[in-house]
Every structure is written in structure tokens, then in C-alpha cells.
CSV table of C-alpha atoms in Angstrom, one decimal:
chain,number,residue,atom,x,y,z
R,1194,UNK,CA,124.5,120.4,115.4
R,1195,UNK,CA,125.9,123.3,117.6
R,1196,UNK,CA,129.8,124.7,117.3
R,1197,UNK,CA,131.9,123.1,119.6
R,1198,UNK,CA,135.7,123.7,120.8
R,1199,UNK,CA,136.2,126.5,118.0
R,1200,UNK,CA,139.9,127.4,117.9
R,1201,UNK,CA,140.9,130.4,116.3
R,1202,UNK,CA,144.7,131.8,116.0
R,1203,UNK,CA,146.2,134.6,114.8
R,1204,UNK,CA,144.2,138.0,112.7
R,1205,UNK,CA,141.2,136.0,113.2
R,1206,UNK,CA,138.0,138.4,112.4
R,1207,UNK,CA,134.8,138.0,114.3
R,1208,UNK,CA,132.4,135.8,112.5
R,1209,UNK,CA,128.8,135.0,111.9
R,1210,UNK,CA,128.1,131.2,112.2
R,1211,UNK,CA,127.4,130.6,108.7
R,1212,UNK,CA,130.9,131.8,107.5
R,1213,UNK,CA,132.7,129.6,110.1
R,1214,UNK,CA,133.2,126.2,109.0
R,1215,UNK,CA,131.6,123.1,110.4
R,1216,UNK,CA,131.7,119.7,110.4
R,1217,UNK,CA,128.3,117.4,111.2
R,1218,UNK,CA,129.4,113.9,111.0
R,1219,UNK,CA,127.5,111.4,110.1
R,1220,UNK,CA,127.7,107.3,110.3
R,1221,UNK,CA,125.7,104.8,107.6
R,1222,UNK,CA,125.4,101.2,108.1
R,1223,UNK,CA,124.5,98.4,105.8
R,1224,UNK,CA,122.1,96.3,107.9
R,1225,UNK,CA,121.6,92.3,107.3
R,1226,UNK,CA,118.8,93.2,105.1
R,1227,UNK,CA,121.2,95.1,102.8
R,1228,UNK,CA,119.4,98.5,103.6
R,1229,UNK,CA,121.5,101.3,104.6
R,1230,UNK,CA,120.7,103.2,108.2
R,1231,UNK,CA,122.4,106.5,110.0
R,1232,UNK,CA,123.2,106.2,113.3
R,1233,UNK,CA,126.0,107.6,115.7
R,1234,UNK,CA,125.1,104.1,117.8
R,1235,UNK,CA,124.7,101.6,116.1
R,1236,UNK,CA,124.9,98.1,117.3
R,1237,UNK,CA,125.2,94.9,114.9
R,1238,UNK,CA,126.6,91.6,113.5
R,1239,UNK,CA,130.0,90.7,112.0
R,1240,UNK,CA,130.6,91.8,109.1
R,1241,UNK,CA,129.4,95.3,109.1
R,1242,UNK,CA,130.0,97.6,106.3
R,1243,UNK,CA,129.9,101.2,107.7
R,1244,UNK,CA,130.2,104.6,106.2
R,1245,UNK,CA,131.8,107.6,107.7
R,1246,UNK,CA,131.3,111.5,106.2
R,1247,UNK,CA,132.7,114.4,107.9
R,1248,UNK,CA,130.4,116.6,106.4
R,1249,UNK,CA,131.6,119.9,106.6
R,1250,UNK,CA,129.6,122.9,106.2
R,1251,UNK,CA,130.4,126.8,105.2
R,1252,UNK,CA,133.9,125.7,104.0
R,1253,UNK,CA,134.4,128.1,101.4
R,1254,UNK,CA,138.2,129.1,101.0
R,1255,UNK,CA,139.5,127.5,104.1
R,1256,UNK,CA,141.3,123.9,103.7
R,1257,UNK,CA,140.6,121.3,105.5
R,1258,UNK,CA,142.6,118.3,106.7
R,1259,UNK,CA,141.1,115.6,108.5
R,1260,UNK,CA,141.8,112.7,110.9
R,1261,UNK,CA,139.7,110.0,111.3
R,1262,UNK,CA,140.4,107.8,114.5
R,1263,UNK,CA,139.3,104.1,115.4
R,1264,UNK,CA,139.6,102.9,118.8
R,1265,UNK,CA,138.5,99.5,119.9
R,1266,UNK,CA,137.2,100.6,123.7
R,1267,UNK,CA,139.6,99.4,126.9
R,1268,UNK,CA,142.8,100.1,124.3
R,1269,UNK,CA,145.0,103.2,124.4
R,1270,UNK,CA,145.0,104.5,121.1
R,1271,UNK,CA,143.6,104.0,117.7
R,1272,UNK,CA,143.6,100.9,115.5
R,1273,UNK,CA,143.1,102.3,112.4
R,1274,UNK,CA,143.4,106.6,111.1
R,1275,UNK,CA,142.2,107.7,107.8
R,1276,UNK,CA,142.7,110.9,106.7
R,1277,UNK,CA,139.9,111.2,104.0
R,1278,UNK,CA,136.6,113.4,104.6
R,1279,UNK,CA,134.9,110.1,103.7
R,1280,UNK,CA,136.0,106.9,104.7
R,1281,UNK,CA,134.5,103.0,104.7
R,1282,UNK,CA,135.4,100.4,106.9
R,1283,UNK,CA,134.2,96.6,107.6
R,1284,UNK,CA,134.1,96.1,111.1
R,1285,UNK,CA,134.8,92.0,111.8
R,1286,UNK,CA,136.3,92.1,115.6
R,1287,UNK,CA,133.4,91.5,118.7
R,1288,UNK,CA,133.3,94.7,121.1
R,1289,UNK,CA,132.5,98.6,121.0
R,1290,UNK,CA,134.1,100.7,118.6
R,1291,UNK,CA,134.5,104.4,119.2
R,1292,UNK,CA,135.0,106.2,115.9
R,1293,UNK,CA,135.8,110.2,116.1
R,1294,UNK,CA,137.1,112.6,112.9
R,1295,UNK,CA,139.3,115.6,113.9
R,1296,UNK,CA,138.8,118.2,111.3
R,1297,UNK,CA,141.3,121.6,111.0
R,1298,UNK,CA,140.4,124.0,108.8
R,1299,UNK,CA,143.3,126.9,107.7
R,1300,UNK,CA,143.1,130.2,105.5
R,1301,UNK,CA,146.5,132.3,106.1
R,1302,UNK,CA,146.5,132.6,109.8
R,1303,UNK,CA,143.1,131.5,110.6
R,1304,UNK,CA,143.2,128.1,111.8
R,1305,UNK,CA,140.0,126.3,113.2
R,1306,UNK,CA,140.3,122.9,114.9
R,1307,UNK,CA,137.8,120.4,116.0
R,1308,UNK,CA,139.5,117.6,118.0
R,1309,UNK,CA,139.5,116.6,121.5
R,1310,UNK,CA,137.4,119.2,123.0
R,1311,UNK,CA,134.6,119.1,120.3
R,1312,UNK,CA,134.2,115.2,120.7
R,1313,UNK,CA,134.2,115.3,124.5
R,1314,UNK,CA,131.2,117.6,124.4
R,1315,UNK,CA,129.5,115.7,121.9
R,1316,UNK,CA,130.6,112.6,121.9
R,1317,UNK,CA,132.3,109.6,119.7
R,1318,UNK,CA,130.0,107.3,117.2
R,1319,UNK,CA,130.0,103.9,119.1
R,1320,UNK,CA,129.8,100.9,117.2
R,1321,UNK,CA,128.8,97.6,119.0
R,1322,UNK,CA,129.9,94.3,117.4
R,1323,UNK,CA,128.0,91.4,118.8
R,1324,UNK,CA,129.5,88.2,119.6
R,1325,UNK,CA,129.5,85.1,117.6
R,1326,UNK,CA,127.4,81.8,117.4
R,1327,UNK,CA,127.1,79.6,114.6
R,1328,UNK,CA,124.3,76.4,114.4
R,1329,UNK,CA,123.8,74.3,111.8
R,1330,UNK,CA,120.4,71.7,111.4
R,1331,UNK,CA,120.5,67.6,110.9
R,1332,UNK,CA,117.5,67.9,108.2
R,1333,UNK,CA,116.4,69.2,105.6
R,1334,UNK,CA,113.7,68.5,102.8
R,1335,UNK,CA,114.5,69.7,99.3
R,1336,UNK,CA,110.7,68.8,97.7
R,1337,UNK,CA,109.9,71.6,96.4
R,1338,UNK,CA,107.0,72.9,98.9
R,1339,UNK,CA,108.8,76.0,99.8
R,1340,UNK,CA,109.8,75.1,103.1
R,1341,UNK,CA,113.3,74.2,104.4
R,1342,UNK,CA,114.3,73.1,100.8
R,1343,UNK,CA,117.6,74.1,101.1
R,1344,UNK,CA,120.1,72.8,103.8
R,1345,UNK,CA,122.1,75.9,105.4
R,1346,UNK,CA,123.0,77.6,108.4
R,1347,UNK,CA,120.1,77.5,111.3
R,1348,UNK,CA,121.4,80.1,113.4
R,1349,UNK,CA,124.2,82.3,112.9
R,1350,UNK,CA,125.9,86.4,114.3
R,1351,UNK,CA,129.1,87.8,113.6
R,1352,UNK,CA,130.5,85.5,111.2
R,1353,UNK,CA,133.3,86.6,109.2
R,1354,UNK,CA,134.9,83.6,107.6
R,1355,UNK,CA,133.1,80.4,106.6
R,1356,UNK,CA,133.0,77.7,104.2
R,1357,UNK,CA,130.6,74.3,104.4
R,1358,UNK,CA,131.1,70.5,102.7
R,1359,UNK,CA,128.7,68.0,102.0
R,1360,UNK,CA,129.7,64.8,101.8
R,1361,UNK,CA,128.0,61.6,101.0
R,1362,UNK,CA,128.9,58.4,103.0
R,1363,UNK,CA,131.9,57.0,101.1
R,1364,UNK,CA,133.2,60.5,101.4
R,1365,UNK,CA,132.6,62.3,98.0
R,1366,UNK,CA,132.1,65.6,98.3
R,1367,UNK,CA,128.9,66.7,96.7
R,1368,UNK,CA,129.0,70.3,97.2
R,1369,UNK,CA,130.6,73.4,99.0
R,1370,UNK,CA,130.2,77.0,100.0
R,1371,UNK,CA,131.8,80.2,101.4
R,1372,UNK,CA,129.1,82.3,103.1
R,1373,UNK,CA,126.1,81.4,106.1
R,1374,UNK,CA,123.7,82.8,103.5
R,1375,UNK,CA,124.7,80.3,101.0
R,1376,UNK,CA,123.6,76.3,101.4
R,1377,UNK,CA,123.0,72.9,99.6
R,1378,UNK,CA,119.7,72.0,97.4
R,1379,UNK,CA,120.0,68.2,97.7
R,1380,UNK,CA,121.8,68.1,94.0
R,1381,UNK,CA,124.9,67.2,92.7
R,1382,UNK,CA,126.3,67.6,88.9
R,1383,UNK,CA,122.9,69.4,88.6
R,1384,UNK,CA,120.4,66.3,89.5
R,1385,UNK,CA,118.6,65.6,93.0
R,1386,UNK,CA,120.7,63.0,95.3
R,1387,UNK,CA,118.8,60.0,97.1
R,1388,UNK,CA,117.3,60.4,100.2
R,1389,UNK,CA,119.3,59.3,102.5
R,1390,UNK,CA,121.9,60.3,105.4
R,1391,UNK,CA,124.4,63.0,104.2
R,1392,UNK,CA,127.3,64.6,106.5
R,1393,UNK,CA,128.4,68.5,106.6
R,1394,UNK,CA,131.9,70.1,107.5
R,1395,UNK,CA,132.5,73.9,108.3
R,1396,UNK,CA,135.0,75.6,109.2
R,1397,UNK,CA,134.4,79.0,110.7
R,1398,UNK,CA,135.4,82.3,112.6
R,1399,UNK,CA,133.3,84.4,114.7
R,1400,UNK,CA,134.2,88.0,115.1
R,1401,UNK,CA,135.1,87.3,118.5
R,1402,UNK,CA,138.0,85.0,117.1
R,1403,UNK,CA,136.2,81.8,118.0
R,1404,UNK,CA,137.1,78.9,115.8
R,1405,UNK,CA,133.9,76.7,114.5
R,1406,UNK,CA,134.8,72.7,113.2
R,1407,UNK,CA,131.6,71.5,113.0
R,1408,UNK,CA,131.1,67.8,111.6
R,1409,UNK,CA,127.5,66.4,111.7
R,1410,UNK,CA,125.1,64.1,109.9
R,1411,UNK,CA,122.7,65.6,107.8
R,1412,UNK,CA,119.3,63.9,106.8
R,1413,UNK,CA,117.6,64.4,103.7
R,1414,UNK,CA,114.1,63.7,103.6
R,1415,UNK,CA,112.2,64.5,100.3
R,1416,UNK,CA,109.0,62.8,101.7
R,1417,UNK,CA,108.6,64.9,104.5
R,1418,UNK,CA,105.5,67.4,104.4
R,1419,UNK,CA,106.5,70.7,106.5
R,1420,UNK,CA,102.8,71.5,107.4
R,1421,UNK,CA,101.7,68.2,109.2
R,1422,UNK,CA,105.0,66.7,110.1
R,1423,UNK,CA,104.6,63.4,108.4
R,1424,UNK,CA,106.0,61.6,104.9
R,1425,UNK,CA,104.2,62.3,102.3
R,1426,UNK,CA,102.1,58.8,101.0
């Protein structure tokens, strides 16, 4: 990455470039997969664990105090500042994020800074949040064959609080859970419940600060064949 906006005060020497010190950020994300990738844009769902390194290079005696700087884009100023060289965060609000670290290093009089001018030549990491949605199915068929066997979100983005309820029809509750990935497998108390008409609650919030109540039957077919569409005989 080339030197940008080098600031140098005082009985500053001339340098090389590999005795000046440099930072070469970088930005990992955990995808939905679990798998970690390194972008300076990166766009993706609610809740998104990300990873921030400053990264210095050619250090050596010189200190260094950082300043890491969220911004949510359209606002004034920063959200968040850390003043770590590494830093995590868990973004869970809908929009772009601009994410910059300012980085000053100091030996006696030497001072070298990398702030404003550095990032406007380079530019900030961006981090897109997408908006919400949340759908949950009427069916599902817990029989074993592999295919929709367990009753759980259809469709979902940007979900960062949840929690589901099954119910049967005089209004026990059968089961429960606290995450779109997690969902029902027809039993309760450890054996498989009737076929029959179930009904599911959830309560959710998109990152977007939408509310989810969703209150729906749910139909439990263990007859039902996935790959021709009929009961089984």
C-alpha cells in the first residue's frame, strides 16, 4: 500500500521507506457460512462479526497510538472509537458503515501521523448492512426423508434478535427457540407429536429496527413424500 499524508515535526532525518513506519489496514468478516473473508467493502447481513487490524509495518522504536473511528454514513461524527491496534465489532443496524484507524507514531521529536489526509486519498472500509425480512412456512414434514424435516425460518436477512413458540391447539407450548437457524423437529418431551395443525409465535428485530409478531398455523404432515408431492400410502 503506498505512504500517504506522512507528517513529520521537529529533527526529523530523511528516511528510506522501510525505516518509516506504516500502517496497511486490513478488515475480516465472518460470512453466514462461518468462513472468514478480507475486504475493505464488504457488504452483508445482520449480525456481522468483523475484524479490524491496523497493521503497522517498520515500527521499530517509535510508539504508536491509535484511533479507530465508526461512522454510520449521513451522521456527523463517529458512533463508536476504539483505541486498540486491533479491534472487533458486531455490526446489527441496516446502512453503510465507514470504518477509518488514525495511527501516530512518536520517537522524541519525530512524530508521524496518518489521519485525515491519508484516508481521503485512500479511502474508508465501507461496510453495507442489508435490510431486514423475516418469513416463516405453514408446513413442514418431520419423516425422516431428509427434506423439510425440521420446521424453521423460510426466509430470513439481518436478523438480530429472535425467539419462536410452538404451540399446540389448547395452547401448550411444545417447544421454543432463540435464533433463525434454530427450529422445531415435530417432538415434544423427546417423542414425535401427532399430525395435525400446530401454531408458531416469533417475536423479532431486524437490523433496520423493524419489529416482527408473527402468529401463524403450522401443518405437520408426516405422510407427505417431498419428491412426488403426495402422502405416502
Amino acid at each position: 500500500m503506498a505512504i500517504f499524508a506522512i507528517m513529520l515535526y521537529a529533527n526529523t532525518l530523511a528516511f528510506s521507506q522501510d525505516e518509516v513506519p506504516v500502517i496497511e489496514p486490513v478488515a475480516r468478516f465472518i460470512n453466514s457460512n462461518g468462513e472468514e473473508e478480507e475486504s475493505n467493502n464488504y457488504s452483508g447481513d445482520a449480525p456481522l462479526v468483523a475484524h479490524f487490524m491496523a497493521n503497522p509495518k517498520n515500527q521499530g522504536d517509535y510508539t504508536a497510538h491509535y484511533e479507530w473511528r465508526f461512522t454510520r454514513e449521513g451522521e456527523a461524527g463517529p458512533f463508536l472509537i476504539r483505541y486498540d491496534e486491533d479491534t472487533e465489532y458486531t455490526f446489527k443496524n441496516a446502512g453503510t458503515h465507514t470504518v477509518v484507524c488514525y495511527a501516530i507514531f512518536t520517537k522524541g521529536n519525530d512524530r508521524i501521523e496518518y489521519t485525515d489526509e491519508y484516508w481521503k486519498d485512500s479511502g474508508p472500509i465501507r461496510v453495507t448492512i442489508s435490510e431486514s425480512s423475516l418469513e416463516m412456512p405453514n408446513a413442514f414434514s418431520p419423516n425422516g426423508d431428509g427434506y423439510n424435516d425440521v420446521y424453521k425460518a423460510k426466509k430470513y436477512k439481518s436478523i438480530v434478535e429472535f425467539h419462536a413458540y410452538i404451540f399446540n391447539r389448547w395452547g401448550q407450548k411444545l417447544y421454543e427457540w432463540d435464533s433463525p437457524e434454530g427450529g422445531w423437529d415435530g417432538t415434544f418431551n423427546g417423542k414425535d407429536v401427532k399430525q395435525g395443525t400446530y401454531f408458531v409465535l416469533v417475536k423479532a428485530t431486524g437490523s433496520d429496527g423493524r419489529k416482527y409478531n408473527i402468529r401463524r398455523d403450522v401443518n405437520l404432515l408426516r405422510g407427505f413424500v417431498e419428491n412426488s408431492g403426495t402422502p405416502e400410502n
